[in-house]
Amino acid sequence: MDVSAIIDASTSKYKSVEVEKDIPVEIDAGLLTVTDINPIDEDLYKEDREAYLQELARDGIQLLLGSIFSLPTQSSSDGPLALLPPATTLLPRAKPLPKPKPPTKWERFAAAKGIQHKVRDKKVWDEEKQEWVNRWGMRGKNKDVEEQWIHELPDNAPDDHNPAQAARQERKARIAKNERQHLGNVARAQSSDERSKRKVELERDLATTRISTASMGKFDKKLEGEPKLRGVKRKFDANEKSAKDERQDSLAILSKLDGSGAKKSKQGASGSDDVLNVRKAIRFASRGRGGVALGKDALRGGAGKSSRGGGGRGKRGGRK
Amino acid sequence: MLRTVKPKNARSKRALEAREPKEVEDVKTAIFIRGTHTGERINNVMKELMALKRPDAISFSKKNEIRPFEDSTSLDFWSKKNDASLFVIGQSSKKRPDNLVFARTFDHQVLDMCEVGVTSFTGMNEFKTPKSTPGHRPLMHFASELFDTHHRFIQLKSLLLDFFNGEVIDAIFLAGLEHVISVTLSPTPASLTTTSALTDEEDLSILPTVHIRTYTVRLLASGARTPRAELTPMGPFLDLRLRRYQAADPEMLKQAMKRPKLKKQDIEKGLGKKRKNVEVDEMGDVRGRVHLGKQDLGKLQVRKMKGLKEGGDELRKRRKALDVSGDSDAE
């Protein structure tokens, strides 16, 4: 049996969906858009403009439909839904990206402990009423105790003890505590943003300028409502400390008095035009302990290697 | 500058929250503004463009003294007040007859603008053909190589796309594809193909005309999965000439082009950063592998046997010695 006749008949019944283009068109199925970058034919345009424009649009739309109808579909009650890919043409947003909210204290704790967020129902089942009631709010379950008509009195209760009022106060205290925690979270969120950081910086600068006059601010004109400057309280070392710490501190003072290490190297770095920054190199080689320590290590020879682990401690000692 | 209001009740709070920036944005609302004088043609153009943009369109029916290229503060204010980010400003003057300005904003600040002159207009009513349903997504068609090469037409394409089709959706009803908006340029003049890259200050008269055509589309059976498209003119038909423009500030555009990071779901699928030892199985459960350290087999409790008791050797020796003495007694 020859089927070519049947195929011919069926193809002639329908018009073709094939479109020929010199340069393939750019199809952005996510935005339902087709861009045809073939040049416009001048002769056809001049001959019959509207017909040409419509023909051009039809060809482009045909290609677009081809790509849309080949997308995966999902059936729904109103007909097939084509699942569109993300758009390839980038369009500017109308508003900036939303800023992530700073986590609350609880959220940070929960994240550290790996506690999953659980959605708690707003309604709870009331066994007595046999219905769902609000957990809180109007006719809420949390007011059951204070609203019941009979109360159990503890044995040691004082004469003026009012159990209903006590339960109410307890509930109000919980609300107040939650409010306090909320305000704390808000304050923390505010203090971490850029603006308030800048404010702290400015206040510090202002405080520095206020004590930077010849009288250290003592005889300056005060503005009305100007806050009093609060200095930093001095902190003293403990009277008794370990012999090791004391030795370290004394050595640090001695190395400062000696004056051979830091100053000389500083001059060397600024005076010479060498590519090598000697001061930095010494700091690096001695792991931040200075040239003196490096010299000591060199004298001790192999011992220097073994004491490498103590580099951090030595640095801290040197700054005291 | 608008006051920042603190919501006093839940409804206004919801309304304010709806205006806050979102990761996936809603469709952009367009405001249609009339200048001090608008001719009949511009009025009709704005009416019909609004019909295409509905329901995300706001019409300002009063006249406004507005020159967007000189002072854009009014646009910024209206954008904030109406939570809209697209503007179509119509004005007709002796210098620029039948003028139309397309503008869009980012963060309630004007991002870019493009001015066009309407040279010819045919309204919907002049075509006695079926019209599309308001609110349906159009199919967009752009034809000319200049949409890929010339900065003016790249901007125009972006603006028109944003205007008619900017919303990001993840699925569409195939039966809802009703109409087509086609933007075609007249043939590119030879002077533009050769020197467009060289000349910055171009002559506006050499830029080709923009033909905006709208058609309804009929999907005919084709014997294949893809239907055959047939177009019927719907209107409006617009012919536009480009006039002034304002390009987007690069810094602002960079901010506007920022995309949200990959979602958690995508990361779990493996699109984002690699997560070690965690996977999602076919049931959608997250499964992880945990390293427990090396097991100390020395402390392993095995079956208790007499012979394996601690200090067994000495006990055995002593017992043996006892047995020997007992035997000798018996003999």
Short mmCIF file of C-alpha atoms in Angstrom, two decimals, chain B residues 27 39 56 63 71 116 123 161 170 179 182 185-186 199 201 215 240 260 273 275 282 302-303 306 318 328:
data_model
loop_
_atom_site.label_atom_id
_atom_site.label_comp_id
_atom_site.label_asym_id
_atom_site.label_seq_id
_atom_site.Cartn_x
_atom_site.Cartn_y
_atom_site.Cartn_z
CA VAL B 27 4.17 43.51 37.22
CA GLY B 39 -3.69 66.93 20.73
CA ASP B 56 -1.76 47.68 35.48
CA LYS B 63 -3.01 68.32 32.67
CA ASP B 71 13.19 68.06 35.81
CA VAL B 116 9.20 59.43 20.39
CA GLY B 123 -6.99 53.15 16.47
CA LEU B 161 9.42 44.77 26.70
CA ASP B 170 6.85 30.51 35.40
CA HIS B 179 -2.53 38.81 20.77
CA SER B 182 5.03 43.53 16.77
CA LEU B 185 11.76 49.14 11.95
CA SER B 186 11.76 50.50 8.46
CA THR B 199 29.17 58.69 15.33
CA GLU B 201 25.95 62.52 18.04
CA TYR B 215 -2.60 41.62 15.90
CA LEU B 240 7.00 56.47 15.69
CA PRO B 260 18.59 37.41 43.73
CA LYS B 273 27.45 25.82 46.32
CA ARG B 275 27.20 20.84 50.15
CA GLU B 282 13.91 10.62 45.69
CA VAL B 302 32.43 -9.59 73.13
CA ARG B 303 31.03 -12.86 74.48
CA LYS B 306 35.99 -18.14 81.31
CA ARG B 318 47.86 -21.93 90.67
CA SER B 328 50.14 -37.21 94.61
#
